[in-house]
Each structure stands twice: as C-alpha cells, then as structure tokens.
Amino acid sequence: MAKKLTEGEKRCLEAYNAYKQENPKPRKNLIKLVKHMNMLNPVANEKSWEYIFFDRQLNDEQVDFLLKMKLRTPYYVKDLTKLTGKDLVETAKFVDDICQVGILEYCSAPDGEDMVQLPVFAPGAMETTVMTKERSDAFPEMAPAFLNYVLDLQKKISSFVPMGNALMRAIPVEEAIEHETRKVKYEEISYWLDKAGDSIAVAPCECRKLRVMVDEGTGDLEGDYCINLGHYAESCIRMGKARRITRQEAEEIIKVSEKRGAVHQLSNIDGKDFSLFICNCRWDICMALKTSWYTQSPNLSSSNYVAHVDKEKCVACGGCVEVCPQNAVKLGQKLCEKLPTKIHNKEIPNNHLVFGAKHWQPDFLTNRDHVVPETGTAPCKTNCPAHISVQGYLKKAAQGKYDEALAIIKKENPFPAICGRVCSRYCEQVCTRGDIDSPVAIDEVKRFIAERELKKENRYLPDFYYEKGSGEKIGIIGAGPAGLSCAYYLAVYGHQVTVFDKNPLPGGMMQYGIPSFRLEKDIVQAEVDVLKQMGVEIKCGIHVGKDITLDDLREEGYKGFYVAIGAQGSRKLNVEGENANGVYAGVDFLKEHDNNLGRVVVIGGGNVAVDCARVAIRNGESTVMVSLEKRNELPASEEEVEEALHDGVTTQCGWGPKEILTRDGKVTGIVLKRCTQVKNNVGRFNPIYDEEDTLTLECDTIVTAIGQTIVWDDLLKGSNVEVLPNGTAKADNWTYQTKQEDIFVGGDTYTGPRFAIDAIAAGKEGAESLHRFVNKGHSLTLGRVRRDNFKYLDKNNIEFGDYDHNPRQRVKIDQTKYKTDQDERGVLSEEQIKIETSRCLGCGAAHVDPNICIGCGLCTTRCKFDAIHLSRDHDAFGVTYEKLVPAVLKEVGKKTGKSIISKFKKD
C-alpha cells in the first residue's frame, strides 16, 4: 500500500484497518496462498493488495485447503475429501462455501460430476468475488485492493509483455472487420458466442462497481455488461453471481455497449482457445484499459488491428476521438502545408530498452489531449463554443442527407432553428474560406436543415443514453438557452427533469429578448416542444425563491439544480432624469413597449441596443442609436448594424449621456457629451469625456441598453453560493459547481451576458456535471475531456490548391415583411445549399497514431462518413498463463538482459 490513497480508497479501507488493529499478526499461510496464485508476484506479503482482498473473507482452514490445490487444475469434488479430511457431503458443502466467496470456481467434467479449480487472481478469482453486491458491501476493501492490484502488477511488466500476451485483450467491433480478408475466427465476437452455445451469462460490471465504491465513477452507470462464457458462465450461474442469457440478449448487450463507448475485451490467459468472458468497459473505468493508458503500453490491450483514416472522406467530426480508449485518434488538418508540420506520435515500450515511470501518465483521467497540438484542426469546429461538427453537417447536406446533418448538429446543439436565426456565427468568423473570398454561409445551411425539420409532423428525437425517466429528479431554474440545453441533455441521460421559470412562456431571452422579426416565437415554441416530447416538464409562472424555495424542492426529492436565470436586469445610466416617464431599460423594452413611441433615442452600441433600435423604428417616428464607440468599433455585429440602418435607424457615435431633459416628469430630450476614450491602454472599459462638447437631441422616448445584470432576488437565500461583485455566481470553471454542492450554474448567470450558443454549450456541460453529481460515487472530472483545449490550424501555412470558385450564396429578402414583426430573411434553396456546401475547403481530418491504437474498432461505430477502418496489421495471439513468464522473460532478455525478478524487487 505504498501509493498515495484517494479519500474514497481510504474510506473503503476503514473497516479493514480497524480489523488489522485487532489482528495485527501476518497470516503466513495466506501469504503463501498469494504467492501460489500469482507467479508474477514472488515477493508478496501482508501488505500486498491480493492479501488485503481476501484477508477477512477466508479463514485459516479454507486457506490451508486451497494451498493443497494446484493452480488452474480441475479436481473432482469427490477426490477433494482426501484434502479436507471430511466426508463427501461435508466436503461438497465446504468447497461450495469457498466457491461462494469466489476464490474457487466450478468447471465441467465429461461425466457430469462436479469439478472445481483454483483460478489466478485476475482475470479470475477477484472478478468472481466482487460480482456479489452483498459481499462487496460487506468487504469494501476489495475495491481499492482489486483496482490497485491490477495496476501495480501490470506496471511491473508493462514494458516487457509481448504483443498479444497481456492478461486481457481487445477484440474488435465485429462490423469493423467483416470485410477484412485476413481476419481469423477467434478475433470475432460471434465466434466466442458460437463456442459458448447455451452457456452464456451476464454479470454486473466489476470495473464500474469498484470505481464507484472509491468515488472514481465517470458517469457510466453500473449495470450488467460482463458476458460470461462456457464453464465460467455455468459456474457463475450456479453460484448466483450471474444470470443466464440468450445469444440474442448477449448481442443486444454488445450493441448497447458499443453505443456507450465500451471496448470489447477477452480474458487472455488461455491462449486463443478459451476466454472466461467478454468484457465491455469504457476507457475511463476499465482496470485493464486504465493500465494501458497509465503506463502508455498499448501491448497490454491491443488486438491485431490498427485503425487508418481516409483523409479524403474524413470531416473531423470528432466522434472517433471521443471514444478512442488510447487517445490514438486526434483532430488534425488535411489541407496541404507550405512547411510540413512534424507530428510527434506517442512513444511506446517497444521502441525503448528502458520504459518506466518517467514515461507514464498517471493523470490521464484528467489530462486527455483532444487535438493534435502540432497542426490544430478545422477553425469552424474549434471556434464554436459547442464545438459542433460544421464540416460534418455541411458534408451531409451536400449529399442531400439532411436528417443525418440535423442529427450531427443536435449532438451538440438542441436548438438549430433558433441558432440558424440568431447565432453569433463564431464559426464563420474564422472560416478558412473567408481568407480567400467570403466565409461559407454555415449558419444559413444550418437554418435550411432546421427549417426543413420544423415542417415535419414527427420531429427529431435523440436516442436516450439510459431509459427515459429512469434517473434522478433534477431542477432547472431558468428556461433560457442554457437551462433548456441542460434539460435536453439530462433527459438524454434518462433523468426526470423539471424546468422552472418565472415568465409566462419558456425561452428566456430567446422568447423575450430577441424581436420577432429576428426570431419568430413559433420557432422557439417548436424547439421547446421537443423537450416536452422527451419527458421534460416545464413549469412557467413560478418564481423560485419567491413562490417556492430550493429547500422546498429538495424536500420533494430533487437531487440537484442547474441555475441559469440569465441576465434580465438592466444597468443604470446614473444621470439626472433617468427616472422620468418615457425612459425604458433595454431588456424591459424588448419584453413590453408602447406602440406609439414618437422620437426615440437608444443608448448603447451592442446587439441588444440594435434590437431595441429596430423595434423602436417600427413603433415610433424616428430612432437614433447613440454609442460611446465609433462606428467601426461598435460591439454589435456589422450585419445587424447594417440591418438597423436599412430599417431607417440613424447613429450618433462617440457620444455618451450627460443629462435627460424632462417636463412635468416626462422625457423631452437628452444632452450628450463627447466621448474621447472608451477603453484604457490595457483594454479595460474606462470612458473619458469632454464635458464641454455637448449635443442635445429632442425625443419622446429613451431606451437604455448599456449592459445587463443578474437579478437574484431571494433565489439563493440560505445557500452557500457566492455572488461576485459583477453579479455572477462563483463556480468551478470546468464543472460549474458552486460552493453549495447540489447547485450548478451556467450561461449568463456564470459568464455574464453572452450569446445563445455560449449558453447552449454551457448547458450541455452542466448536464454532464449534474448527471455525475446525482449518481453518487461519480467524480465530476475523471475521464472528462475539457472543451477548451481545441486549437485551429495555422492559416498562414496553408497551400489552398484547387477549390470551388462559387461566390457565397445569399438568402432572398421578402420585401412584403419589411419593417413588420415578421422575419424578412428567407431560406437558401436546395440548389443554393449544394453550391454553398461545395465552397467548404474541408480543413480538418482525424489522425491516428498507429503506435498506440489498440484496434478496438470503436472509432468505426462513430464515423458517419466511412472514413476510418481497421486493418489486420499484426498476427500475435496470447499464450496460456503458465507460459506467460517465459514469454515475458524472453522479452526482458531482448530489451535489457536483466532478470524480471530484480525489476519486481526494485519496484
């Protein structure tokens, strides 16, 4: 127990440590048994993890009996009477008791009589022991003992195990190798199911269970995933540790496992002739895959296959990257470079005489690279806060596969129709095509795809990750883009989600802060309706903190909360006359305003100010937009400013408010003062004015849109949530968890005012955090990929070569809707979509590091473009456990000429 233990491991060892205080004397017979069952650990002692694992479970009589048995050798129960000194009935009961522990297993005899054998620790006795939940609960030390035993054992041999000889081995997704001409039967899952016949069982996954016990769960919930085969299945069924299943049920488990990103593995201690089970674990929870990752030794897991990318077909969607257990696939680029960038592939043990701790990556569960750092990848995906696969849906749209394009978008953004109208277009801002002529009209393509779906009777619904409504009750406070996005992805996880909002209708600023001529409200309603079809309950007109409290909701069974109330308050001008009749705060003005506004002055230069100005020009005589910034420095998007000018709005740039003029409490005008500086030399907002240079504008209405604030009211009363001076909630920048552990925040509530797509991205991250939080034993960070580690390619180092020279396609404007409350912008035609999608340069492509790919084939299950395939590049297979030491020693001799025993002692 030399390693530093986590708090979860310490908790699991508390009862055992108390037991050792009362029973400090080492059990010599158990030490002998430990060495007997594990020839790879000749220096075992009372501090060895396998000793700790069985210490409280086996009495001395059982240990002494087991020492008389040969390892992995079947015995008739009737013959064991000679070893027990008991009659047959007593011996059978004695043996069965040990089998119930899990350290012995039943095996079949040709004549049908009972036989048992003593297996190795793992794969074998330890798995069988922890299958029983009651036993795991009674002896929680098994969790840290099993996890660390596997890791410590394989760390010692990781750089010396020849390929194909590890204790566990990946077996490819069968569909990924169905066309491979060099495949052999034992590399197909169907072969093992055929071989097992009716002797197939399923048991709870030990890896998932044990990780949760030590608080290292990664969001992949416990369940029956471990498929037992042959005599091992019969033994587990007989002991009540597993249940018999049909071939069809096994295939369904395998299919679900692939969907959830699990690698298929076989036990590899019987050569190619037999496997105890087919394991189905994700990279972030599997003991075997963890060791491969930790020691950077793919030989501990690899199959004979390696993945290869067809760059011409690849669109860098990232699906393969997300599920790769070894992080062998990364997002790179495929455009030709002026100066080729050398990609530094991972080093592996076979390339080194010495490959030890200095090469390991113990923090791999919180430090997983996501993009090839040397080249970067597609700018559009990188710059999008939600990292939507833009190339992917453009390609599908180009092929006319619009439903598939929509599914790609909704994987990261549940509101494509809304974003197709109001998105900030971060993707287009950095589109490589824009460096040639004009960016690809990405947002217009997205709008076309989403518009098409809105007209369908049956809307797109995502697949549920877990059964609908099977999860915990979670409350979302705020029905804006962040809250609704969080609700959507929590529903995908199967949770029971309720969204509360104080407004009459859901949508937040999408409903109340964006004018209908930019975002018609039936669009908002249509996309919100999808959440209701998914089982999300939306309760409007409920002010949490006033009508009901968070404590009330806790009493109703809510296990966690996502607070995303947005920034719906407005900042004050702090000038004389601000409280006069006719002065509106920007956000309030957009929600509700008079129809006859007269002459209007809008103060502000951002997108909210532009929206206010465009609403005002539709409901008044004239509108002037006043900003501190100069015309070319306005924070509002240029496209929106141009639309406002087209509507008839005029501007006064470089001015700030000095005084509001009134008569009888009613606005009559505003005095402005010249702004000579908006920001200081370090970019901070610090306006300086010339108080003597003034301008007076006569007006009847003033709208102030100089910034938004968060209105908390009593929502956080009695909680530990900290509110920062700027009004936002303090939270962890990765998980969004506040100091009140069951409260998470997101969107404007955390960042301050930003765009809808920023909030949507935050909502999905919040859902991931809450899913983990409400499932106790799951870490908020382990096995989680940070979304801020993307970088895009060096566009100055690109040779563009040939490309389509079509100009950017433009939507038609419906003049009959000009200056009405309807959106005058049309939608691209299908012919225009074909032209526009052809303009994409296809910047990104995935890249496989063949040195660390283990050939599991999961990447192929995520690729929708037939761009990644497995090929059988190796021809290695495992030896039996008894021949493993000679195989390892032979490898040691090749590399170091040193005895592996001396390495064990040193470690």
Short mmCIF file of N, CA, C and O in Angstrom, two decimals, residues 338 435 793-800:
data_model
loop_
_atom_site.label_atom_id
_atom_site.label_comp_id
_atom_site.label_asym_id
_atom_site.label_seq_id
_atom_site.Cartn_x
_atom_site.Cartn_y
_atom_site.Cartn_z
N LYS A 338 2.50 24.71 -46.42
CA LYS A 338 3.69 25.26 -47.08
C LYS A 338 4.94 24.64 -46.47
O LYS A 338 5.86 24.22 -47.17
N ASP A 435 -10.63 33.63 -45.81
CA ASP A 435 -9.32 34.20 -46.14
C ASP A 435 -9.10 34.27 -47.65
O ASP A 435 -8.14 34.88 -48.11
N LEU A 793 -5.93 25.33 -37.06
CA LEU A 793 -4.73 25.26 -37.89
C LEU A 793 -4.15 26.64 -38.19
O LEU A 793 -4.85 27.67 -38.09
N ASP A 794 -2.88 26.66 -38.52
CA ASP A 794 -2.18 27.90 -38.89
C ASP A 794 -2.55 28.24 -40.34
O ASP A 794 -2.00 27.65 -41.28
N LYS A 795 -3.45 29.18 -40.51
CA LYS A 795 -3.93 29.50 -41.85
C LYS A 795 -2.87 30.19 -42.71
O LYS A 795 -2.98 30.25 -43.93
N ASN A 796 -1.83 30.68 -42.06
CA ASN A 796 -0.72 31.30 -42.82
C ASN A 796 0.20 30.25 -43.42
O ASN A 796 1.09 30.57 -44.20
N ASN A 797 -0.02 28.99 -43.04
CA ASN A 797 0.87 27.92 -43.51
C ASN A 797 0.13 26.96 -44.44
O ASN A 797 0.46 25.78 -44.53
N ILE A 798 -0.89 27.48 -45.12
CA ILE A 798 -1.74 26.63 -45.95
C ILE A 798 -1.54 26.91 -47.44
O ILE A 798 -1.48 28.06 -47.87
N GLU A 799 -1.40 25.84 -48.21
CA GLU A 799 -1.45 25.91 -49.68
C GLU A 799 -2.86 25.50 -50.10
O GLU A 799 -3.25 24.35 -49.94
N PHE A 800 -3.63 26.43 -50.61
CA PHE A 800 -5.04 26.15 -50.86
C PHE A 800 -5.27 25.24 -52.07
O PHE A 800 -6.20 24.44 -52.07
#
